[in-house]
PDB file of C-alpha atoms in Angstrom:
ATOM      1  CA  UNK P 528      99.256  60.540  83.290  1.00  0.00           C
ATOM      2  CA  UNK P 529      96.321  58.561  81.929  1.00  0.00           C
ATOM      3  CA  UNK P 530      93.754  61.102  83.115  1.00  0.00           C
ATOM      4  CA  UNK P 531      95.345  63.763  80.847  1.00  0.00           C
ATOM      5  CA  UNK P 532      94.992  61.628  77.726  1.00  0.00           C
ATOM      6  CA  UNK P 533      92.219  63.900  76.486  1.00  0.00           C
ATOM      7  CA  UNK P 534      91.259  67.440  77.468  1.00  0.00           C
ATOM      8  CA  UNK P 535      88.431  69.663  76.234  1.00  0.00           C
ATOM      9  CA  UNK P 536      89.256  73.061  74.802  1.00  0.00           C
ATOM     10  CA  UNK P 537      87.569  74.633  77.841  1.00  0.00           C
ATOM     11  CA  UNK P 538      89.836  72.640  80.150  1.00  0.00           C
ATOM     12  CA  UNK P 539      92.884  73.721  78.169  1.00  0.00           C
ATOM     13  CA  UNK P 540      91.850  77.356  78.654  1.00  0.00           C
ATOM     14  CA  UNK P 541      91.253  76.760  82.344  1.00  0.00           C
ATOM     15  CA  UNK P 542      94.587  75.046  82.855  1.00  0.00           C
ATOM     16  CA  UNK P 543      96.739  77.715  81.232  1.00  0.00           C
ATOM     17  CA  UNK P 544      94.742  80.960  81.492  1.00  0.00           C
ATOM     18  CA  UNK P 545      95.680  83.706  83.898  1.00  0.00           C
ATOM     19  CA  UNK P 546      92.255  83.470  85.590  1.00  0.00           C
ATOM     20  CA  UNK P 547      93.249  80.183  87.129  1.00  0.00           C
ATOM     21  CA  UNK P 548      96.391  81.484  88.742  1.00  0.00           C
ATOM     22  CA  UNK P 549      96.489  80.686  92.451  1.00  0.00           C
ATOM     23  CA  UNK P 550      93.048  79.007  92.396  1.00  0.00           C
ATOM     24  CA  UNK P 551      93.303  75.968  90.112  1.00  0.00           C
ATOM     25  CA  UNK P 552      96.262  74.147  91.606  1.00  0.00           C
ATOM     26  CA  UNK P 553      95.277  70.439  91.527  1.00  0.00           C
ATOM     27  CA  UNK P 554      93.845  68.413  88.694  1.00  0.00           C
ATOM     28  CA  UNK P 555      90.560  67.614  90.448  1.00  0.00           C
ATOM     29  CA  UNK P 556      89.882  71.339  90.322  1.00  0.00           C
ATOM     30  CA  UNK P 557      89.950  71.106  86.506  1.00  0.00           C
ATOM     31  CA  UNK P 558      87.669  68.042  86.471  1.00  0.00           C
ATOM     32  CA  UNK P 559      86.234  66.259  89.529  1.00  0.00           C
ATOM     33  CA  UNK P 560      87.022  62.924  87.802  1.00  0.00           C
ATOM     34  CA  UNK P 561      90.713  63.738  87.930  1.00  0.00           C
ATOM     35  CA  UNK P 562      92.818  62.880  91.002  1.00  0.00           C
ATOM     36  CA  UNK P 563      93.819  65.548  93.536  1.00  0.00           C
ATOM     37  CA  UNK P 564      97.324  65.628  92.176  1.00  0.00           C
ATOM     38  CA  UNK P 565      99.260  68.847  92.133  1.00  0.00           C
ATOM     39  CA  UNK P 566      99.530  70.517  88.717  1.00  0.00           C
ATOM     40  CA  UNK P 567     103.026  71.093  87.415  1.00  0.00           C
ATOM     41  CA  UNK P 568     102.808  73.274  84.408  1.00  0.00           C
ATOM     42  CA  UNK P 569     105.749  74.122  82.171  1.00  0.00           C
ATOM     43  CA  UNK P 570     105.459  76.606  79.319  1.00  0.00           C
ATOM     44  CA  UNK P 571     107.742  78.493  76.950  1.00  0.00           C
ATOM     45  CA  UNK P 572     106.386  81.741  78.350  1.00  0.00           C
ATOM     46  CA  UNK P 573     104.566  84.831  77.140  1.00  0.00           C
ATOM     47  CA  UNK P 574     105.258  86.025  73.603  1.00  0.00           C
ATOM     48  CA  UNK P 575     105.905  82.530  72.266  1.00  0.00           C
ATOM     49  CA  UNK P 576     103.910  81.791  69.114  1.00  0.00           C
ATOM     50  CA  UNK P 577     102.772  78.413  70.470  1.00  0.00           C
ATOM     51  CA  UNK P 578     101.535  80.095  73.648  1.00  0.00           C
ATOM     52  CA  UNK P 579      99.606  82.602  71.587  1.00  0.00           C
ATOM     53  CA  UNK P 580      97.976  79.797  69.621  1.00  0.00           C
ATOM     54  CA  UNK P 581      97.116  77.812  72.760  1.00  0.00           C
ATOM     55  CA  UNK P 582      95.432  80.790  74.472  1.00  0.00           C
ATOM     56  CA  UNK P 583      93.538  82.260  71.542  1.00  0.00           C
ATOM     57  CA  UNK P 584      89.888  81.215  71.396  1.00  0.00           C
ATOM     58  CA  UNK P 585      87.681  80.724  68.403  1.00  0.00           C
ATOM     59  CA  UNK P 586      86.775  84.416  68.376  1.00  0.00           C
ATOM     60  CA  UNK P 587      90.399  85.413  68.118  1.00  0.00           C
ATOM     61  CA  UNK P 588      90.582  86.676  71.684  1.00  0.00           C
ATOM     62  CA  UNK P 589      93.907  85.913  73.471  1.00  0.00           C
ATOM     63  CA  UNK P 590      94.031  85.149  77.170  1.00  0.00           C
ATOM     64  CA  UNK P 591      97.244  85.929  79.130  1.00  0.00           C
ATOM     65  CA  UNK P 592      99.276  82.963  80.360  1.00  0.00           C
ATOM     66  CA  UNK P 593      99.091  82.332  84.098  1.00  0.00           C
ATOM     67  CA  UNK P 594     102.222  83.510  86.000  1.00  0.00           C
ATOM     68  CA  UNK P 595     102.609  80.522  88.245  1.00  0.00           C
ATOM     69  CA  UNK P 596     103.904  78.261  85.453  1.00  0.00           C
ATOM     70  CA  UNK P 597     107.544  77.107  85.212  1.00  0.00           C
ATOM     71  CA  UNK P 598     108.831  78.888  82.123  1.00  0.00           C
ATOM     72  CA  UNK P 599     111.633  77.527  79.980  1.00  0.00           C
ATOM     73  CA  UNK P 600     111.940  78.019  76.244  1.00  0.00           C
ATOM     74  CA  UNK P 601     113.733  74.707  75.711  1.00  0.00           C
ATOM     75  CA  UNK P 602     111.152  72.094  74.693  1.00  0.00           C
ATOM     76  CA  UNK P 603     113.530  69.291  75.512  1.00  0.00           C
ATOM     77  CA  UNK P 604     113.841  70.529  79.069  1.00  0.00           C
ATOM     78  CA  UNK P 605     110.089  70.759  79.425  1.00  0.00           C
ATOM     79  CA  UNK P 606     109.525  67.328  77.954  1.00  0.00           C
ATOM     80  CA  UNK P 607     112.118  65.703  80.212  1.00  0.00           C
ATOM     81  CA  UNK P 608     110.545  67.429  83.216  1.00  0.00           C
ATOM     82  CA  UNK P 609     106.961  66.254  82.630  1.00  0.00           C
ATOM     83  CA  UNK P 610     108.279  62.767  81.926  1.00  0.00           C
ATOM     84  CA  UNK P 611     109.274  62.314  85.538  1.00  0.00           C
ATOM     85  CA  UNK P 612     106.596  64.372  87.333  1.00  0.00           C
ATOM     86  CA  UNK P 613     103.106  62.994  87.957  1.00  0.00           C
ATOM     87  CA  UNK P 614     100.640  65.692  87.002  1.00  0.00           C
ATOM     88  CA  UNK P 615     103.147  67.475  84.726  1.00  0.00           C
ATOM     89  CA  UNK P 616     101.953  69.105  81.541  1.00  0.00           C
ATOM     90  CA  UNK P 617     103.602  71.143  78.855  1.00  0.00           C
ATOM     91  CA  UNK P 618     102.994  72.146  75.232  1.00  0.00           C
ATOM     92  CA  UNK P 619     105.202  72.724  72.177  1.00  0.00           C
ATOM     93  CA  UNK P 620     104.942  72.859  68.411  1.00  0.00           C
ATOM     94  CA  UNK P 621     104.428  69.678  66.401  1.00  0.00           C
ATOM     95  CA  UNK P 622     107.887  70.076  64.874  1.00  0.00           C
ATOM     96  CA  UNK P 623     109.500  70.345  68.309  1.00  0.00           C
ATOM     97  CA  UNK P 624     107.639  67.274  69.470  1.00  0.00           C
ATOM     98  CA  UNK P 625     108.858  65.289  66.487  1.00  0.00           C
ATOM     99  CA  UNK P 626     112.451  66.383  67.181  1.00  0.00           C
ATOM    100  CA  UNK P 627     112.272  65.337  70.837  1.00  0.00           C
ATOM    101  CA  UNK P 628     110.780  61.900  69.969  1.00  0.00           C
ATOM    102  CA  UNK P 629     113.486  61.346  67.368  1.00  0.00           C
ATOM    103  CA  UNK P 630     116.064  62.055  70.093  1.00  0.00           C
ATOM    104  CA  UNK P 631     114.655  59.155  72.089  1.00  0.00           C
ATOM    105  CA  UNK P 632     112.672  60.985  74.800  1.00  0.00           C
ATOM    106  CA  UNK P 633     110.406  58.514  76.647  1.00  0.00           C
ATOM    107  CA  UNK P 634     107.807  58.897  79.365  1.00  0.00           C
ATOM    108  CA  UNK P 635     105.654  61.495  77.575  1.00  0.00           C
ATOM    109  CA  UNK P 636     102.351  61.163  75.814  1.00  0.00           C
ATOM    110  CA  UNK P 637     100.354  63.205  73.372  1.00  0.00           C
ATOM    111  CA  UNK P 638      97.192  64.851  74.710  1.00  0.00           C
ATOM    112  CA  UNK P 639      94.164  64.605  72.580  1.00  0.00           C
ATOM    113  CA  UNK P 640      91.782  67.614  72.506  1.00  0.00           C
ATOM    114  CA  UNK P 641      88.020  67.631  72.333  1.00  0.00           C
ATOM    115  CA  UNK P 642      86.307  70.722  70.979  1.00  0.00           C
ATOM    116  CA  UNK P 643      82.872  69.065  71.032  1.00  0.00           C
ATOM    117  CA  UNK P 644      83.209  66.431  68.358  1.00  0.00           C
ATOM    118  CA  UNK P 645      85.276  63.939  70.351  1.00  0.00           C
ATOM    119  CA  UNK P 646      88.920  63.544  71.247  1.00  0.00           C
ATOM    120  CA  UNK P 647      91.363  64.246  68.402  1.00  0.00           C
ATOM    121  CA  UNK P 648      94.996  63.246  68.696  1.00  0.00           C
ATOM    122  CA  UNK P 649      97.488  65.538  67.051  1.00  0.00           C
ATOM    123  CA  UNK P 650      99.121  64.039  63.956  1.00  0.00           C
ATOM    124  CA  UNK P 651     100.247  65.178  60.497  1.00  0.00           C
ATOM    125  CA  UNK P 652      96.881  64.108  59.167  1.00  0.00           C
ATOM    126  CA  UNK P 653      94.654  65.748  61.829  1.00  0.00           C
ATOM    127  CA  UNK P 654      96.648  68.988  61.757  1.00  0.00           C
ATOM    128  CA  UNK P 655      96.539  69.115  57.979  1.00  0.00           C
ATOM    129  CA  UNK P 656      92.820  68.475  57.685  1.00  0.00           C
ATOM    130  CA  UNK P 657      91.996  70.921  60.495  1.00  0.00           C
ATOM    131  CA  UNK P 658      90.327  68.384  62.785  1.00  0.00           C
ATOM    132  CA  UNK P 659      92.852  68.907  65.604  1.00  0.00           C
ATOM    133  CA  UNK P 660      91.394  71.880  67.553  1.00  0.00           C
ATOM    134  CA  UNK P 661      94.740  73.442  68.463  1.00  0.00           C
ATOM    135  CA  UNK P 662      96.117  73.442  64.927  1.00  0.00           C
ATOM    136  CA  UNK P 663      96.002  76.549  62.806  1.00  0.00           C
ATOM    137  CA  UNK P 664      96.190  76.875  59.094  1.00  0.00           C
ATOM    138  CA  UNK P 665      98.490  79.382  57.462  1.00  0.00           C
ATOM    139  CA  UNK P 666      97.804  80.920  54.043  1.00  0.00           C
ATOM    140  CA  UNK P 667      99.975  83.141  51.913  1.00  0.00           C
ATOM    141  CA  UNK P 668      97.854  85.566  49.889  1.00  0.00           C
ATOM    142  CA  UNK P 669      99.491  87.649  47.118  1.00  0.00           C
ATOM    143  CA  UNK P 670      97.648  89.925  44.781  1.00  0.00           C
ATOM    144  CA  UNK P 671      97.810  89.300  41.078  1.00  0.00           C
ATOM    145  CA  UNK P 672      99.280  92.751  40.569  1.00  0.00           C
ATOM    146  CA  UNK P 673     102.123  91.957  43.054  1.00  0.00           C
ATOM    147  CA  UNK P 674     102.762  88.658  41.317  1.00  0.00           C
ATOM    148  CA  UNK P 675     103.823  90.586  38.177  1.00  0.00           C
ATOM    149  CA  UNK P 676     106.783  91.923  40.089  1.00  0.00           C
ATOM    150  CA  UNK P 677     109.998  89.835  39.597  1.00  0.00           C
ATOM    151  CA  UNK P 678     111.124  90.301  43.211  1.00  0.00           C
ATOM    152  CA  UNK P 679     107.802  88.990  44.557  1.00  0.00           C
ATOM    153  CA  UNK P 680     107.934  85.992  42.209  1.00  0.00           C
ATOM    154  CA  UNK P 681     111.488  85.251  43.349  1.00  0.00           C
ATOM    155  CA  UNK P 682     110.518  85.439  47.028  1.00  0.00           C
ATOM    156  CA  UNK P 683     107.518  83.114  46.678  1.00  0.00           C
ATOM    157  CA  UNK P 684     109.575  80.732  44.547  1.00  0.00           C
ATOM    158  CA  UNK P 685     112.290  80.689  47.263  1.00  0.00           C
ATOM    159  CA  UNK P 686     109.748  79.850  49.966  1.00  0.00           C
ATOM    160  CA  UNK P 687     108.879  76.661  48.104  1.00  0.00           C
ATOM    161  CA  UNK P 688     112.370  75.785  47.049  1.00  0.00           C
ATOM    162  CA  UNK P 689     113.923  72.472  48.038  1.00  0.00           C
ATOM    163  CA  UNK P 690     116.720  74.322  49.828  1.00  0.00           C
ATOM    164  CA  UNK P 691     114.163  76.112  52.086  1.00  0.00           C
ATOM    165  CA  UNK P 692     112.326  72.971  53.149  1.00  0.00           C
ATOM    166  CA  UNK P 693     114.379  72.374  56.255  1.00  0.00           C
ATOM    167  CA  UNK P 694     113.553  75.881  57.457  1.00  0.00           C
ATOM    168  CA  UNK P 695     109.825  75.328  56.871  1.00  0.00           C
ATOM    169  CA  UNK P 696     109.716  71.983  58.641  1.00  0.00           C
ATOM    170  CA  UNK P 697     111.944  73.190  61.447  1.00  0.00           C
ATOM    171  CA  UNK P 698     109.662  76.108  62.162  1.00  0.00           C
ATOM    172  CA  UNK P 699     106.786  73.972  63.296  1.00  0.00           C
ATOM    173  CA  UNK P 700     104.863  73.933  60.014  1.00  0.00           C
ATOM    174  CA  UNK P 701     103.381  70.696  58.732  1.00  0.00           C
ATOM    175  CA  UNK P 702     101.202  69.572  55.792  1.00  0.00           C
ATOM    176  CA  UNK P 703     103.866  69.974  53.070  1.00  0.00           C
ATOM    177  CA  UNK P 704     106.290  67.207  52.160  1.00  0.00           C
ATOM    178  CA  UNK P 705     109.511  67.683  50.303  1.00  0.00           C
ATOM    179  CA  UNK P 706     108.053  65.646  47.454  1.00  0.00           C
ATOM    180  CA  UNK P 707     105.129  68.176  47.189  1.00  0.00           C
ATOM    181  CA  UNK P 708     107.411  71.062  46.275  1.00  0.00           C
ATOM    182  CA  UNK P 709     107.859  70.375  42.514  1.00  0.00           C
ATOM    183  CA  UNK P 710     104.094  70.314  41.978  1.00  0.00           C
ATOM    184  CA  UNK P 711     103.705  73.502  44.029  1.00  0.00           C
ATOM    185  CA  UNK P 712     106.331  75.272  41.923  1.00  0.00           C
ATOM    186  CA  UNK P 713     104.596  74.068  38.761  1.00  0.00           C
ATOM    187  CA  UNK P 714     101.376  75.594  40.028  1.00  0.00           C
ATOM    188  CA  UNK P 715     103.260  78.801  40.900  1.00  0.00           C
ATOM    189  CA  UNK P 716     104.609  79.091  37.375  1.00  0.00           C
ATOM    190  CA  UNK P 717     101.107  78.768  35.967  1.00  0.00           C
ATOM    191  CA  UNK P 718      99.948  81.551  38.352  1.00  0.00           C
ATOM    192  CA  UNK P 719     102.884  83.741  37.274  1.00  0.00           C
ATOM    193  CA  UNK P 720     101.954  83.215  33.636  1.00  0.00           C
ATOM    194  CA  UNK P 721      98.325  84.038  34.274  1.00  0.00           C
ATOM    195  CA  UNK P 722      99.292  87.262  36.157  1.00  0.00           C
ATOM    196  CA  UNK P 723     101.505  88.343  33.250  1.00  0.00           C
ATOM    197  CA  UNK P 724      98.710  87.616  30.739  1.00  0.00           C
ATOM    198  CA  UNK P 725      96.247  89.700  32.773  1.00  0.00           C
ATOM    199  CA  UNK P 726      98.558  92.708  32.884  1.00  0.00           C
ATOM    200  CA  UNK P 727      97.033  95.808  31.288  1.00  0.00           C
ATOM    201  CA  UNK P 728      98.739  96.797  27.998  1.00  0.00           C
ATOM    202  CA  UNK P 729     101.506  99.291  28.345  1.00  0.00           C
ATOM    203  CA  UNK P 730     100.438 102.845  27.551  1.00  0.00           C
ATOM    204  CA  UNK P 731     102.479 104.406  24.807  1.00  0.00           C
ATOM    205  CA  UNK P 732     103.642 107.927  25.711  1.00  0.00           C
ATOM    206  CA  UNK P 733     101.858 110.650  23.726  1.00  0.00           C
ATOM    207  CA  UNK P 734     104.248 113.100  22.051  1.00  0.00           C
ATOM    208  CA  UNK P 735     103.745 116.605  23.231  1.00  0.00           C
ATOM    209  CA  UNK P 736     103.945 119.587  20.859  1.00  0.00           C
ATOM    210  CA  UNK P 737     106.646 122.064  21.793  1.00  0.00           C
ATOM    211  CA  UNK P 738     105.601 125.627  21.075  1.00  0.00           C
ATOM    212  CA  UNK P 739     108.088 127.637  18.996  1.00  0.00           C
ATOM    213  CA  UNK P 740     108.181 131.138  17.764  1.00  0.00           C
ATOM    214  CA  UNK P 741     109.745 132.748  14.760  1.00  0.00           C
ATOM    215  CA  UNK P 742     113.084 134.304  15.466  1.00  0.00           C
TER     216      UNK P 742
END
């Protein structure tokens, strides 16, 4: 639907939030400029990480999902449904969307989001640079002390291993390409070396005198 080409963050919250259940049922109730078309909302349901992201505001407060949505955890089902229903809307992770497009799904469009600085369409670039309002950055923070432990080093190294890239990309994460991994591991090795160099010197045990007595 052309009128759903761009939504504000407030409209996104209105559409999906529990406060609209039973009262916001047609699109003109979201915006008077929209047609009086019935809303058909499909969502993966409560507890889904994408739902949590969609309904968490800038202050970190999460709003419950409205109960009158059609829930189905299969993104392919949701995409196929909105493709044939005027006024249909769903959401999914960027990785799921890429998979569905690669399978040849037609009749769906990306929805741009405006948080006050204009409409931003989701893409690898806008998600990576943080300009897409519904994207969220993920950082792994490890203390220097922990990085001296071999098992921690092994785990972090595994995360950025070539063999784990399919898991990362298939989990909805973006911003890292397979070709980036060698440079990341090179940086990790430098961090490991710095952590080892910063380790305090080992303390030599002090011999203790053992009292004896004459027999």
